[in-house]
């Protein structure tokens, strides 16, 4: 039975790979729509990049919606220093011919969750949670209709990648993340603790490159953005953060984690945007999310390579 999903995203090379993985898996995943949000780069570019990726995959019937162009309560912070000025630096791809849908992404999320049977739509946020938080604030009734929220964001053992304490997606819009974490929806989190174990080593990148045009594009993207993380962390490759979300939908047994309480820090100058994960269950706060801690990296890259070969 296919799983209906909405991909909420700010592409970003790793977001792009996640979208490709979903579009390459129609037997298991039905992409109802892709909602763009400001994050890695501003909204006009994330919207454009989402359409570029759909056209690369040959899935031009996929609907792309533009959402929020800034966080709910803060100025936008972007990450061109990682992803390049376009967000998809690396190989140069043609501008998309696909058009953005007329409906605002937030309204699309609300309308879809109200129209589909309760418990049948999974939200897959790959960037800041602005669109999801705004939809939940605007239409609280949809929160109980969500099947699951599987998101990439946060960290515990790996701490922060944009501040000493905070991961980028949560840091950009912690107020939205706080709304999501308090929504009562079933939540699964792919933090840096997972994605930093999913590294694009040279043999893994060359396996992509051998797949043909789509694989060559993915290899070019990973060649570009891995340089930043390799220099920063001294690692043998860059982490593929966002595809872990889609991989979890396809093969959840690749991941292990704990059902724990996760709170978002909103106030502190030092730790704003931190995911305060009660990994050791030292508080009496009720668990509200499954926080993943480990990944079978070989299985993850085998899945990714096998699916990308279909496109």
XYZ file of C-alpha atoms in Angstrom:
311
model
C 0.000 0.000 0.000
C 1.459 3.339 -1.049
C 2.039 5.966 1.588
C 0.725 9.441 0.788
C 3.206 12.163 1.650
C 3.768 15.893 1.364
C 7.440 16.855 1.071
C 8.107 20.238 2.705
C 11.526 21.378 1.587
C 14.161 24.075 0.986
C 16.408 22.523 -1.708
C 19.511 22.268 -1.049
C 21.452 19.414 -2.647
C 20.550 16.881 0.036
C 16.881 17.924 -0.158
C 17.090 17.319 -3.908
C 18.391 13.796 -3.386
C 15.556 13.139 -0.922
C 12.990 14.309 -3.492
C 14.571 12.054 -6.135
C 14.425 9.086 -3.763
C 10.716 9.648 -3.162
C 9.891 10.152 -6.832
C 11.828 6.976 -7.693
C 9.696 4.898 -5.307
C 6.091 5.155 -6.591
C 5.164 1.659 -5.399
C 5.658 2.714 -1.781
C 5.264 6.496 -1.881
C 2.698 8.796 -3.486
C 3.926 12.391 -3.458
C 0.767 14.492 -3.143
C 2.758 17.669 -3.506
C 6.021 19.428 -2.733
C 5.806 22.566 -0.593
C 8.726 24.973 -0.765
C 9.881 27.015 2.206
C 12.659 29.552 2.739
C 15.703 28.001 4.390
C 18.945 26.943 2.731
C 18.287 29.724 0.213
C 15.398 32.210 -0.150
C 11.955 31.016 -1.267
C 12.189 31.903 -4.981
C 15.214 29.613 -5.259
C 13.834 26.758 -3.156
C 10.676 26.788 -5.295
C 12.727 26.867 -8.495
C 15.026 24.098 -7.266
C 12.116 21.821 -6.345
C 10.834 22.113 -9.918
C 14.297 21.522 -11.377
C 14.511 18.280 -9.400
C 11.066 17.112 -10.529
C 12.031 17.722 -14.151
C 15.352 15.924 -13.647
C 13.383 12.918 -12.381
C 11.008 13.112 -15.344
C 8.093 13.666 -12.928
C 6.688 16.888 -14.360
C 3.203 16.103 -13.080
C 4.360 16.639 -9.490
C 2.723 19.706 -7.976
C 4.997 22.303 -6.366
C 3.599 24.978 -4.023
C 5.340 28.080 -2.684
C 5.037 28.638 1.040
C 6.441 30.981 3.658
C 9.312 33.255 2.691
C 10.475 33.934 6.258
C 10.283 32.344 9.717
C 7.232 32.882 11.917
C 8.899 35.316 14.325
C 12.496 35.892 13.202
C 14.635 37.131 10.341
C 15.576 34.510 7.768
C 18.971 32.825 8.097
C 20.217 31.033 4.959
C 23.077 28.657 4.145
C 24.591 29.636 0.791
C 27.983 29.007 2.413
C 27.115 25.301 2.268
C 24.875 24.953 -0.787
C 26.127 27.749 -3.027
C 24.312 30.829 -4.249
C 21.631 28.828 -6.095
C 21.170 26.172 -3.410
C 21.940 23.551 -6.053
C 25.479 24.543 -7.003
C 27.447 21.875 -8.773
C 26.324 20.855 -12.232
C 24.348 23.532 -14.111
C 20.810 22.411 -14.947
C 18.276 24.202 -17.159
C 15.658 26.467 -15.652
C 12.397 24.615 -15.007
C 9.460 24.723 -17.398
C 7.047 23.576 -14.696
C 4.895 26.265 -13.113
C 4.266 26.801 -9.424
C 0.710 26.007 -8.308
C -1.556 28.954 -7.527
C -2.399 27.741 -4.009
C -0.159 28.809 -1.108
C 1.712 25.863 0.392
C 0.151 26.370 3.834
C -3.351 26.280 2.348
C -2.463 23.187 0.319
C -1.304 21.405 3.480
C -4.504 22.370 5.309
C -6.821 21.481 2.430
C -5.101 18.150 1.804
C -5.222 17.035 5.430
C -8.890 17.985 5.634
C -9.782 16.236 2.364
C -7.856 12.981 2.785
C -8.967 10.311 5.272
C -7.646 10.998 8.771
C -4.357 9.231 9.393
C -3.515 8.768 5.729
C -1.066 11.619 5.008
C 2.531 11.809 6.244
C 4.330 15.164 6.360
C 8.024 15.054 5.466
C 9.702 18.357 6.417
C 13.286 18.575 5.147
C 13.905 22.212 6.068
C 12.717 24.810 8.569
C 9.257 23.965 9.903
C 7.669 27.308 9.009
C 5.030 25.961 6.601
C 3.997 23.168 8.972
C 3.942 25.376 12.078
C 1.943 28.042 10.239
C -0.564 25.453 8.988
C -0.995 24.022 12.496
C -1.521 27.492 13.976
C -3.978 28.495 11.240
C -5.939 25.208 11.325
C -5.417 23.339 14.619
C -7.969 20.711 13.537
C -5.511 19.207 11.043
C -2.999 18.183 13.702
C -4.931 15.076 14.670
C -5.408 14.115 11.014
C -1.675 13.657 10.326
C -0.535 10.053 10.000
C 3.039 10.931 10.996
C 5.577 13.719 10.740
C 9.006 12.426 9.714
C 11.432 15.338 9.772
C 15.111 16.052 9.411
C 16.272 18.387 12.129
C 17.878 18.746 15.503
C 20.721 16.951 17.224
C 21.721 15.577 20.582
C 25.127 13.888 20.690
C 26.284 15.816 17.596
C 25.083 19.124 19.133
C 24.882 21.995 16.632
C 26.007 22.668 13.070
C 24.985 26.334 12.815
C 25.567 27.326 16.454
C 27.337 25.316 19.158
C 23.929 24.043 20.295
C 21.526 24.174 17.335
C 20.989 22.363 14.047
C 20.163 24.587 11.064
C 16.570 23.564 10.280
C 15.391 24.034 13.854
C 17.507 27.140 14.442
C 16.013 28.986 11.454
C 12.483 28.794 12.883
C 12.401 27.456 16.439
C 8.924 28.875 17.062
C 7.547 26.741 14.241
C 9.457 23.720 15.524
C 7.989 24.291 18.981
C 4.455 24.276 17.561
C 5.149 21.018 15.741
C 6.705 19.322 18.757
C 3.689 20.277 20.900
C 1.105 19.294 18.273
C 0.391 15.813 19.599
C 1.079 14.316 16.165
C 3.193 11.186 15.823
C 6.713 12.509 15.175
C 9.899 10.798 14.023
C 13.089 12.875 13.985
C 16.212 12.300 11.892
C 18.824 14.424 13.692
C 22.473 15.099 12.901
C 23.239 12.065 15.064
C 21.893 9.958 12.184
C 22.880 11.995 9.140
C 26.485 12.429 10.254
C 26.769 8.647 9.963
C 25.522 8.731 6.347
C 28.642 10.123 4.682
C 29.232 10.483 0.943
C 32.523 8.608 0.707
C 34.322 8.527 -2.633
C 33.160 4.978 -3.512
C 29.537 5.939 -2.736
C 29.716 9.048 -4.921
C 31.283 7.087 -7.783
C 28.487 4.529 -7.483
C 26.036 7.386 -8.085
C 28.082 8.694 -11.012
C 27.932 5.311 -12.734
C 24.117 5.361 -12.866
C 23.695 7.656 -15.869
C 22.488 11.247 -16.104
C 20.599 11.459 -12.796
C 23.460 9.740 -11.000
C 25.964 12.130 -12.567
C 23.918 15.098 -11.337
C 23.710 13.668 -7.814
C 27.454 13.002 -7.827
C 28.083 16.590 -8.903
C 25.887 17.905 -6.105
C 27.581 15.775 -3.487
C 31.026 16.701 -4.836
C 30.100 20.345 -4.255
C 28.514 20.349 -0.828
C 30.640 17.671 0.841
C 33.673 19.967 0.734
C 32.238 22.234 3.403
C 31.566 19.424 5.870
C 34.828 17.613 5.173
C 36.749 20.776 6.009
C 34.558 21.541 9.023
C 34.480 18.082 10.598
C 37.554 16.433 9.126
C 35.285 13.629 7.917
C 35.780 11.392 4.889
C 32.681 12.780 3.202
C 29.662 15.024 3.630
C 26.461 13.957 5.398
C 23.343 13.273 3.317
C 20.872 14.663 5.831
C 17.480 14.826 4.160
C 17.294 11.531 2.244
C 17.213 9.777 5.633
C 13.578 10.934 5.958
C 12.481 9.172 2.771
C 14.692 6.166 3.472
C 12.892 5.745 6.793
C 9.545 5.530 4.996
C 10.947 2.877 2.657
C 13.074 0.855 5.087
C 12.505 1.834 8.719
C 14.665 -1.058 9.916
C 17.729 0.882 8.718
C 17.297 3.153 11.768
C 17.280 2.796 15.539
C 16.222 5.355 18.128
C 14.224 6.074 21.265
C 10.756 7.408 21.998
C 11.584 10.352 24.241
C 10.651 13.925 25.101
C 12.076 16.605 22.819
C 11.648 20.305 23.591
C 12.770 23.339 21.564
C 14.748 26.100 23.269
C 13.302 29.496 22.338
C 14.788 31.946 24.813
C 18.495 31.510 25.439
C 20.992 33.458 23.372
C 23.443 30.579 23.712
C 21.129 27.687 22.898
C 18.253 29.141 20.851
C 16.933 26.467 18.492
C 18.462 23.606 20.436
C 16.545 20.324 20.465
C 16.626 19.415 24.147
C 16.296 15.653 23.783
C 15.763 13.682 26.986
C 17.764 10.755 25.584
C 18.520 9.312 29.018
C 14.954 9.910 30.260
C 16.104 11.933 33.250
C 12.982 14.120 33.375
C 9.317 13.305 33.887
C 8.351 15.068 30.651
C 6.126 12.873 28.491
C 7.690 11.381 25.338
C 6.532 13.200 22.213
C 8.853 11.974 19.449
C 10.916 9.042 18.253
C 14.418 10.473 18.109
C 16.672 8.377 15.895
C 20.238 7.769 16.978
C 21.793 5.386 14.473
C 21.627 4.287 10.837
C 22.798 1.323 8.784
C 24.820 3.492 6.402
C 25.668 0.701 3.962
C 22.002 -0.254 3.681
C 21.033 3.399 3.278
C 23.418 4.006 0.382
C 22.491 0.692 -1.230
C 18.826 1.763 -1.177
C 19.651 5.207 -2.521
C 21.796 3.840 -5.363
C 19.201 1.216 -6.323
C 16.355 3.733 -6.456
C 18.274 6.486 -8.270
C 19.106 3.935 -10.960
C 15.394 3.814 -11.820
C 15.243 7.453 -12.899
